[in-house]
Coordinates of C-alpha atoms and ligand atoms in Angstrom, one line a residue:
M1 CA -6.9 15.5 -6.8
T2 CA -6.0 17.1 -9.9
D3 CA -2.3 16.7 -9.4
A4 CA -0.7 15.8 -12.8
K5 CA 1.6 13.4 -11.0
Y6 CA -1.2 11.1 -10.5
D7 CA -2.3 11.1 -14.3
V8 CA -2.1 7.3 -14.5
H9 CA -4.6 6.9 -17.3
T10 CA -2.1 8.1 -19.9
G11 CA 0.0 5.3 -20.9
S12 CA -0.7 1.9 -20.4
D13 CA -4.1 0.4 -19.7
I14 CA -5.0 0.6 -16.2
R15 CA -6.0 -3.1 -16.0
D16 CA -2.6 -4.2 -17.6
A17 CA 0.0 -5.6 -15.3
A18 CA 2.1 -2.3 -15.4
G19 CA -1.0 -0.3 -14.9
L20 CA -2.1 -2.3 -11.9
T21 CA 1.3 -1.9 -10.5
Q22 CA 1.4 1.7 -11.1
L23 CA -2.0 2.3 -9.4
A24 CA -1.0 0.2 -6.3
K25 CA 2.2 2.4 -6.0
L26 CA 0.2 5.8 -6.4
S27 CA -2.3 4.3 -3.8
V28 CA 0.5 4.2 -1.2
E29 CA 1.8 7.5 -2.1
L30 CA -1.8 9.0 -2.0
I31 CA -2.3 7.5 1.6
L32 CA 1.3 8.8 2.7
R33 CA 0.4 12.0 1.4
L34 CA -2.9 12.3 3.1
Q35 CA -2.1 10.9 6.3
D36 CA -2.3 13.5 8.9
G37 CA 0.7 14.6 11.1
T38 CA -1.2 13.2 14.1
G39 CA -1.0 9.5 12.4
A40 CA -4.8 9.5 11.5
Y41 CA -5.8 8.5 8.1
P42 CA -8.5 10.7 6.6
A43 CA -11.4 8.5 5.4
S44 CA -11.7 10.8 2.4
P45 CA -10.1 14.4 2.2
T46 CA -13.1 15.9 0.1
F47 CA -16.3 14.2 0.8
S48 CA -18.5 16.4 2.9
A49 CA -19.6 13.9 5.4
Y50 CA -16.4 12.2 6.1
R51 CA -14.0 15.1 5.8
G52 CA -11.8 15.7 9.0
Y53 CA -12.6 12.2 10.5
C54 CA -10.8 9.1 10.8
W55 CA -12.4 5.6 11.5
F56 CA -10.8 2.8 13.5
R57 CA -12.4 0.4 10.8
D58 CA -11.1 2.0 7.6
G59 CA -7.8 3.2 9.4
A60 CA -7.0 -0.3 10.7
F61 CA -7.4 -1.8 7.1
I62 CA -5.4 1.2 5.8
A63 CA -2.6 0.5 8.2
D64 CA -2.7 -3.1 7.4
A65 CA -2.3 -2.4 3.8
M66 CA 0.5 0.2 4.2
S67 CA 2.2 -2.4 6.6
A68 CA 1.8 -5.1 4.0
A69 CA 3.3 -2.7 1.3
G70 CA 6.4 -1.7 3.5
A71 CA 5.2 1.5 4.7
R72 CA 6.0 0.3 8.3
D73 CA 6.2 3.9 9.7
S74 CA 3.0 5.0 8.4
A75 CA 1.2 2.1 10.0
E76 CA 3.0 2.5 13.3
R77 CA 1.9 6.3 13.3
F78 CA -1.7 5.3 13.1
F79 CA -1.3 2.6 15.7
D80 CA 0.1 5.4 17.8
W81 CA -2.7 7.5 17.0
C82 CA -5.3 4.6 18.0
A83 CA -3.4 4.2 21.2
R84 CA -3.3 7.8 22.0
I85 CA -7.2 8.0 21.8
L86 CA -7.7 4.9 23.8
I87 CA -5.5 6.0 26.6
D88 CA -6.9 9.4 26.6
R89 CA -10.3 7.8 27.4
E90 CA -9.1 5.3 30.0
A91 CA -11.5 6.6 32.7
Q92 CA -14.4 6.2 30.2
I93 CA -13.4 2.8 29.4
H94 CA -12.9 1.6 32.8
D95 CA -16.4 2.9 33.7
I96 CA -17.8 1.0 30.7
V97 CA -16.0 -2.1 31.7
S98 CA -16.9 -2.1 35.5
Q99 CA -20.7 -1.2 34.7
A100 CA -20.8 -4.1 32.3
R101 CA -19.3 -6.4 34.5
S102 CA -21.5 -5.4 37.3
G103 CA -24.6 -6.1 35.1
N104 CA -25.6 -2.7 34.6
P105 CA -24.2 -1.6 31.1
V106 CA -23.8 1.8 30.2
P107 CA -26.3 3.2 27.3
D108 CA -25.0 3.1 23.8
A109 CA -24.3 6.9 24.0
N110 CA -21.6 6.5 26.5
M111 CA -19.9 3.8 24.4
L112 CA -16.7 4.8 22.4
P113 CA -17.5 6.9 19.2
T114 CA -16.9 5.1 15.8
R115 CA -14.9 7.9 14.2
F116 CA -12.4 10.6 15.8
T117 CA -11.2 13.9 14.6
F118 CA -7.4 13.8 13.8
A119 CA -6.8 15.5 17.0
G120 CA -8.6 12.5 18.8
G121 CA -11.8 14.2 19.7
D122 CA -15.4 13.2 19.1
G123 CA -16.1 15.9 16.7
E124 CA -19.3 18.1 16.5
D125 CA -21.1 16.3 13.9
E126 CA -23.9 13.8 14.6
W127 CA -23.0 10.2 13.5
W128 CA -24.3 6.7 13.9
D129 CA -22.0 6.1 16.8
F130 CA -21.5 3.0 18.8
Q131 CA -19.8 0.4 16.5
L132 CA -17.5 -2.3 18.0
D133 CA -15.8 -3.9 14.9
G134 CA -13.0 -0.9 14.5
F135 CA -11.8 -1.8 18.0
G136 CA -11.3 -5.4 16.9
T137 CA -9.9 -4.6 13.7
W138 CA -7.1 -2.2 15.1
L139 CA -6.1 -5.1 17.5
W140 CA -6.0 -7.4 14.5
A141 CA -3.9 -5.0 12.4
V142 CA -1.5 -4.0 15.1
A143 CA -0.7 -7.8 15.9
E144 CA -0.5 -8.7 12.3
H145 CA 1.9 -5.8 11.9
T146 CA 4.3 -7.0 14.6
R147 CA 4.1 -10.5 13.2
R148 CA 5.0 -9.3 9.8
Y149 CA 7.9 -7.3 11.1
D150 CA 9.0 -9.7 13.7
T151 CA 8.7 -7.3 16.6
D152 CA 6.3 -7.0 19.6
L153 CA 3.2 -5.3 21.0
T154 CA 5.1 -3.5 23.8
R155 CA 4.9 0.0 22.4
W156 CA 1.0 -0.2 22.2
S157 CA 0.3 -2.6 25.3
E158 CA -1.3 -0.2 27.4
A159 CA -4.0 0.6 24.7
I160 CA -4.3 -2.8 23.8
T161 CA -5.0 -3.8 27.2
L162 CA -8.0 -1.3 27.3
T163 CA -9.1 -2.5 24.1
V164 CA -9.3 -6.0 25.1
D165 CA -11.1 -5.1 28.5
Y166 CA -13.5 -3.0 26.4
L167 CA -14.4 -5.8 23.8
T168 CA -14.5 -8.8 26.2
S169 CA -16.9 -7.0 28.4
S170 CA -19.3 -5.7 25.5
W171 CA -18.7 -7.8 22.6
H172 CA -22.4 -9.2 22.5
R173 CA -23.9 -5.8 22.4
P174 CA -26.0 -5.0 19.4
C175 CA -24.6 -2.1 17.7
F176 CA -24.3 -0.2 14.2
D177 CA -22.7 -2.4 11.5
W178 CA -19.9 -1.8 9.0
W179 CA -22.5 0.2 7.1
E180 CA -23.6 2.3 10.1
E181 CA -27.1 0.7 9.8
N182 CA -29.2 -1.6 12.0
A183 CA -28.2 -0.6 15.4
D184 CA -30.7 -3.4 17.0
Q185 CA -28.6 -6.3 15.7
V186 CA -25.5 -8.1 16.6
H187 CA -23.7 -8.4 13.2
V188 CA -21.6 -11.2 12.1
S189 CA -18.8 -9.1 10.6
T190 CA -18.6 -7.0 13.8
L191 CA -18.2 -10.3 15.8
A192 CA -15.6 -11.5 13.3
C193 CA -13.4 -8.5 13.7
I194 CA -13.7 -8.6 17.3
A195 CA -12.7 -12.3 17.5
A196 CA -9.9 -12.0 15.0
G197 CA -8.5 -8.9 17.0
L198 CA -8.7 -10.7 20.4
D199 CA -7.1 -14.0 18.9
A200 CA -4.5 -12.0 17.0
V201 CA -3.2 -10.2 20.6
A202 CA -3.9 -13.1 22.6
T203 CA -1.5 -15.4 20.5
N204 CA 1.4 -12.6 20.9
D205 CA 3.4 -13.0 23.9
S206 CA 3.3 -9.5 24.9
L207 CA 0.0 -9.9 26.7
D208 CA -0.4 -10.5 30.5
S209 CA -1.6 -14.0 31.0
E210 CA -5.0 -13.2 32.7
L211 CA -5.8 -11.0 29.8
Q212 CA -4.7 -13.5 27.4
R213 CA -7.2 -16.0 28.9
D214 CA -10.0 -13.6 28.8
A215 CA -9.3 -12.6 25.0
L216 CA -9.3 -16.3 24.1
Q217 CA -12.4 -17.3 26.1
T218 CA -14.2 -14.4 24.5
S219 CA -13.0 -15.2 21.0
A220 CA -14.1 -18.8 21.5
S221 CA -17.6 -17.6 22.7
I222 CA -17.8 -15.6 19.6
R223 CA -17.0 -18.5 17.2
T224 CA -19.5 -20.6 19.0
T225 CA -22.3 -17.8 18.8
I226 CA -21.5 -17.3 15.1
L227 CA -21.7 -21.1 14.4
K228 CA -25.0 -21.3 16.3
Q229 CA -26.8 -18.3 15.1
G230 CA -24.7 -16.6 12.3
L231 CA -24.9 -19.1 9.6
S232 CA -27.6 -19.3 6.9
G233 CA -27.3 -22.1 4.3
G234 CA -23.8 -23.0 5.5
H235 CA -22.3 -19.2 4.7
L236 CA -22.0 -16.4 7.3
A237 CA -25.1 -14.2 7.3
K238 CA -25.5 -10.5 7.7
W239 CA -26.5 -10.8 11.5
L240 CA -27.3 -13.2 14.1
G241 CA -30.6 -14.8 13.1
S242 CA -30.7 -13.4 9.6
A243 CA -30.6 -15.3 6.3
A244 CA -29.3 -12.2 4.2
V245 CA -25.9 -12.1 2.6
D246 CA -23.6 -9.2 3.4
A247 CA -20.2 -8.5 1.8
S248 CA -18.8 -7.3 5.1
T249 CA -18.5 -10.8 6.1
L250 CA -15.8 -11.3 3.4
S251 CA -13.4 -10.0 5.9
A252 CA -14.0 -12.9 8.1
V253 CA -12.5 -15.1 5.3
A254 CA -9.7 -13.0 4.1
P255 CA -7.6 -10.9 5.5
L256 CA -8.9 -11.8 9.0
G257 CA -8.8 -15.6 8.3
L258 CA -11.6 -16.4 11.1
F259 CA -13.2 -18.7 8.7
P260 CA -10.3 -19.7 6.3
A261 CA -11.3 -19.7 2.4
P262 CA -10.2 -23.3 2.2
G263 CA -12.8 -24.3 4.9
D264 CA -16.5 -24.9 4.3
I265 CA -17.9 -21.8 5.9
G266 CA -15.2 -19.6 4.2
G267 CA -15.8 -21.2 0.9
A268 CA -19.5 -20.9 1.1
T269 CA -19.3 -17.4 2.1
L270 CA -17.3 -16.5 -0.9
E271 CA -19.6 -18.5 -3.2
A272 CA -22.9 -16.9 -1.7
I273 CA -21.2 -13.2 -2.2
D274 CA -20.1 -14.1 -5.5
R275 CA -23.6 -15.5 -6.5
S276 CA -25.7 -12.7 -5.1
L277 CA -23.7 -9.6 -4.9
N278 CA -20.9 -10.0 -7.5
V279 CA -21.6 -8.5 -10.7
D280 CA -18.6 -8.9 -13.2
G281 CA -16.2 -8.1 -10.4
G282 CA -18.1 -5.3 -8.9
V283 CA -19.4 -6.2 -5.4
H284 CA -22.4 -4.7 -3.6
R285 CA -22.8 -4.4 0.0
Y286 CA -26.1 -6.3 0.3
L287 CA -29.1 -6.6 -1.8
A288 CA -31.4 -3.9 -0.2
D289 CA -28.7 -1.4 0.0
T290 CA -30.0 2.1 -1.3
F291 CA -27.0 4.2 -0.2
F292 CA -26.4 6.5 -3.4
G293 CA -28.6 3.8 -5.3
G294 CA -26.7 0.9 -3.9
G295 CA -23.8 0.6 -6.4
Q296 CA -20.5 -1.7 -6.4
W297 CA -17.9 -0.8 -4.1
P298 CA -14.2 -1.4 -5.2
L299 CA -13.1 -2.1 -1.7
L300 CA -15.6 -5.1 -1.5
S301 CA -14.3 -6.3 -4.8
C302 CA -10.8 -6.4 -3.4
F303 CA -11.8 -8.2 -0.1
L304 CA -13.6 -10.8 -2.5
G305 CA -10.1 -10.9 -4.5
L306 CA -8.4 -11.7 -1.1
G307 CA -10.6 -14.5 -0.7
Y308 CA -10.0 -16.1 -4.0
A309 CA -6.3 -15.5 -3.6
A310 CA -6.4 -17.4 -0.2
Q311 CA -8.3 -20.2 -2.1
G312 CA -5.2 -20.3 -4.5
D313 CA -7.3 -18.9 -7.4
R314 CA -4.9 -16.0 -8.4
N315 CA -6.6 -15.4 -11.9
R316 CA -9.9 -14.8 -10.2
A317 CA -8.3 -12.5 -7.7
L318 CA -6.5 -10.6 -10.5
H319 CA -10.0 -10.2 -12.2
Q320 CA -11.3 -8.5 -8.9
L321 CA -8.2 -6.1 -8.7
S322 CA -8.7 -5.4 -12.4
W323 CA -12.2 -4.5 -11.7
A324 CA -11.4 -2.2 -9.0
A325 CA -8.6 -0.4 -11.0
A326 CA -11.0 0.6 -13.6
T327 CA -13.0 2.4 -11.2
S328 CA -10.5 5.0 -10.8
D329 CA -10.5 8.4 -12.4
S330 CA -7.9 10.2 -14.6
T331 CA -6.1 11.1 -11.5
G332 CA -6.0 7.6 -10.2
A333 CA -8.4 8.3 -7.3
L334 CA -10.5 5.2 -6.4
P335 CA -14.2 6.0 -5.2
E336 CA -16.1 4.5 -2.3
Q337 CA -18.6 3.1 -5.0
V338 CA -19.8 3.3 -8.6
G339 CA -22.9 3.4 -10.1
Q340 CA -22.7 1.3 -13.1
H341 CA -25.0 -1.3 -11.8
L342 CA -27.3 0.1 -9.1
L343 CA -29.8 -1.8 -7.0
D344 CA -32.2 1.1 -6.6
A345 CA -31.4 4.0 -8.9
S346 CA -34.2 6.1 -7.6
M347 CA -32.1 6.6 -4.4
T348 CA -29.0 8.1 -6.0
Q349 CA -30.1 11.6 -6.2
E350 CA -31.3 11.8 -2.6
W351 CA -27.7 11.1 -1.3
V352 CA -26.2 13.5 -3.7
D353 CA -28.5 16.3 -2.7
R354 CA -27.6 15.5 0.9
W355 CA -23.9 14.8 0.7
G356 CA -22.7 15.6 -2.9
P357 CA -21.1 13.2 -5.2
V358 CA -19.7 9.7 -4.1
A359 CA -16.4 10.0 -1.9
Q360 CA -13.5 9.9 -4.1
P361 CA -10.6 9.3 -3.1
L362 CA -11.8 7.1 -0.3
L363 CA -8.5 5.9 1.2
W364 CA -10.0 2.5 2.4
S365 CA -10.6 1.7 -1.4
H366 CA -7.0 2.5 -2.0
A367 CA -5.9 0.3 1.0
M368 CA -7.8 -2.8 -0.2
F369 CA -6.4 -2.4 -3.6
I370 CA -2.8 -2.3 -2.3
R371 CA -3.7 -5.3 0.1
L372 CA -4.7 -7.2 -2.8
A373 CA -1.9 -6.2 -5.2
V374 CA 0.5 -7.2 -2.6
E375 CA -1.2 -10.5 -2.4
V376 CA -1.3 -11.3 -5.9
G377 CA 2.2 -10.2 -6.4
V378 CA 1.4 -7.0 -8.5
L379 CA 2.9 -4.6 -6.0
E380 CA 6.3 -5.9 -4.6
V381 CA 6.9 -4.8 -1.1
L382 CA 8.5 -1.5 -1.1
P383 CA 11.8 -1.0 0.8
A384 CA 11.2 0.1 4.4
Ligands
BGC401 C1 -19.4 3.4 5.4 C2 -18.5 3.0 6.3 C3 -17.0 3.8 6.4 C4 -17.3 5.3 6.2 C5 -15.9 5.9 5.9 C6 -19.5 4.9 5.3 O1 -20.3 5.3 4.4 O2 -20.7 2.7 5.5 O3 -18.0 1.5 6.3 O4 -16.3 3.6 7.4 O5 -18.2 5.5 5.0 O6 -15.4 5.5 4.9

C-alpha cells in the first residue's frame, strides 16, 4: 500500500472534517480495488495469516458499509459470493440440519468453516473453525441491503433458506467467538448476530411462511436466552453465564439493533464498554486480551461510535471516528489494532514472530469507518 494516490496525510489533518471525509472515500475505493473478482472481500491483502481468505463476519460488515455508502453492486457481488458457497454446500447443510433435528448433531469439524478462499474452498491452512456469527450477519446484511434499496431477497432466497435452516437447527451450540477463542462457550455477540439475521430475513416478505415462523421462533428463543443468562449488571456479557465485558457485544446495540441504544440493555452495554474498554476513543476487545499485546481496535471504536450515534450523541460518535482516523498510516491504510495502549505488552513480540506486524490494511476496519462516517454525515452516500 504505497500507492501515492492514497497519500492522505499531506494536506488537511486527518481528524478535520475534510480529512475524515477523504479517508472515508479512500476506504470505499480501497475496498472496491481489493474486492476479488469472485465478490469475496479479502480480510487483509498482506497479513500472512489472513491473506487469501474471506470471512462471512468481516465480509458481511464490509458489504453493509459498502451498501450504506452507495456501492450497491459491490455489496451484491459479495452476497452472490456467499450464496454460491452455501448452495455449493447444500448437501452438507442438509446433513447438519437433519442430524441436529434427530438429536444426533454432527461434530464441530463437520460444521461450516468460518472463512473461505476466494474460490469458495476451505483452504489448506488450519483455522479456528466453526463459528456461527457470520452466517447470521450475512443474513442481516443482505436483508438490510434490500430494505435500503427497496428491493427483495429473491436473488438470494435459496442460500437464505439454507442459512435459516442451518442456524435454527444449530444456534445453541458452543462455538468460537468473534475473536476465534473460547470454543466451549455460547457467546452473546454470536447469538445477537444470529437473532438479528433471522429477524431481518423473517420480516422481509420474500421468505416462505414456514421458514419465516421458524426464524422468528428461534430469534425469540435467543432473546429469552440472552435475557436469562447473557446479562451481567444489566449489560450484555461476553458469554452466557459470564460477568466479563466484550466489545463484540457492541454490535448487538448498533448496527444490528437487537438491543437498541436508547433502551436499558443497549445503554448499559455502551456504558460498561466505555467504562472498562474505551481509552480515549480506542476500544479494546476485552480486558484479558493478549493478541499482539491486546491493543485498541479502530473497528471497535467505530462500533462504539455507532452506538453513540444511535443514542443521538453525534459529538461522541465523531470523537470515535476521529480516533479511528488517527490510526491510519501515511497511505490511509487502517490497521486491525494499534499498540499505543496495550493490556499486556509482554505478548506483542510473540505474535509478531508468529505472523509478522499487525494486519494493515484490514478491510473490516475501513468498513466500520465508512459505516460510521455515513451515520454521522461525514460521508455522503455516493451515487450508485
Ligand atoms: C479476528 C477476527 C477476524 C479475523 C479476520 C481475527 O484476528 O479475531 O474477528 O474475523 O481476524 O479479520
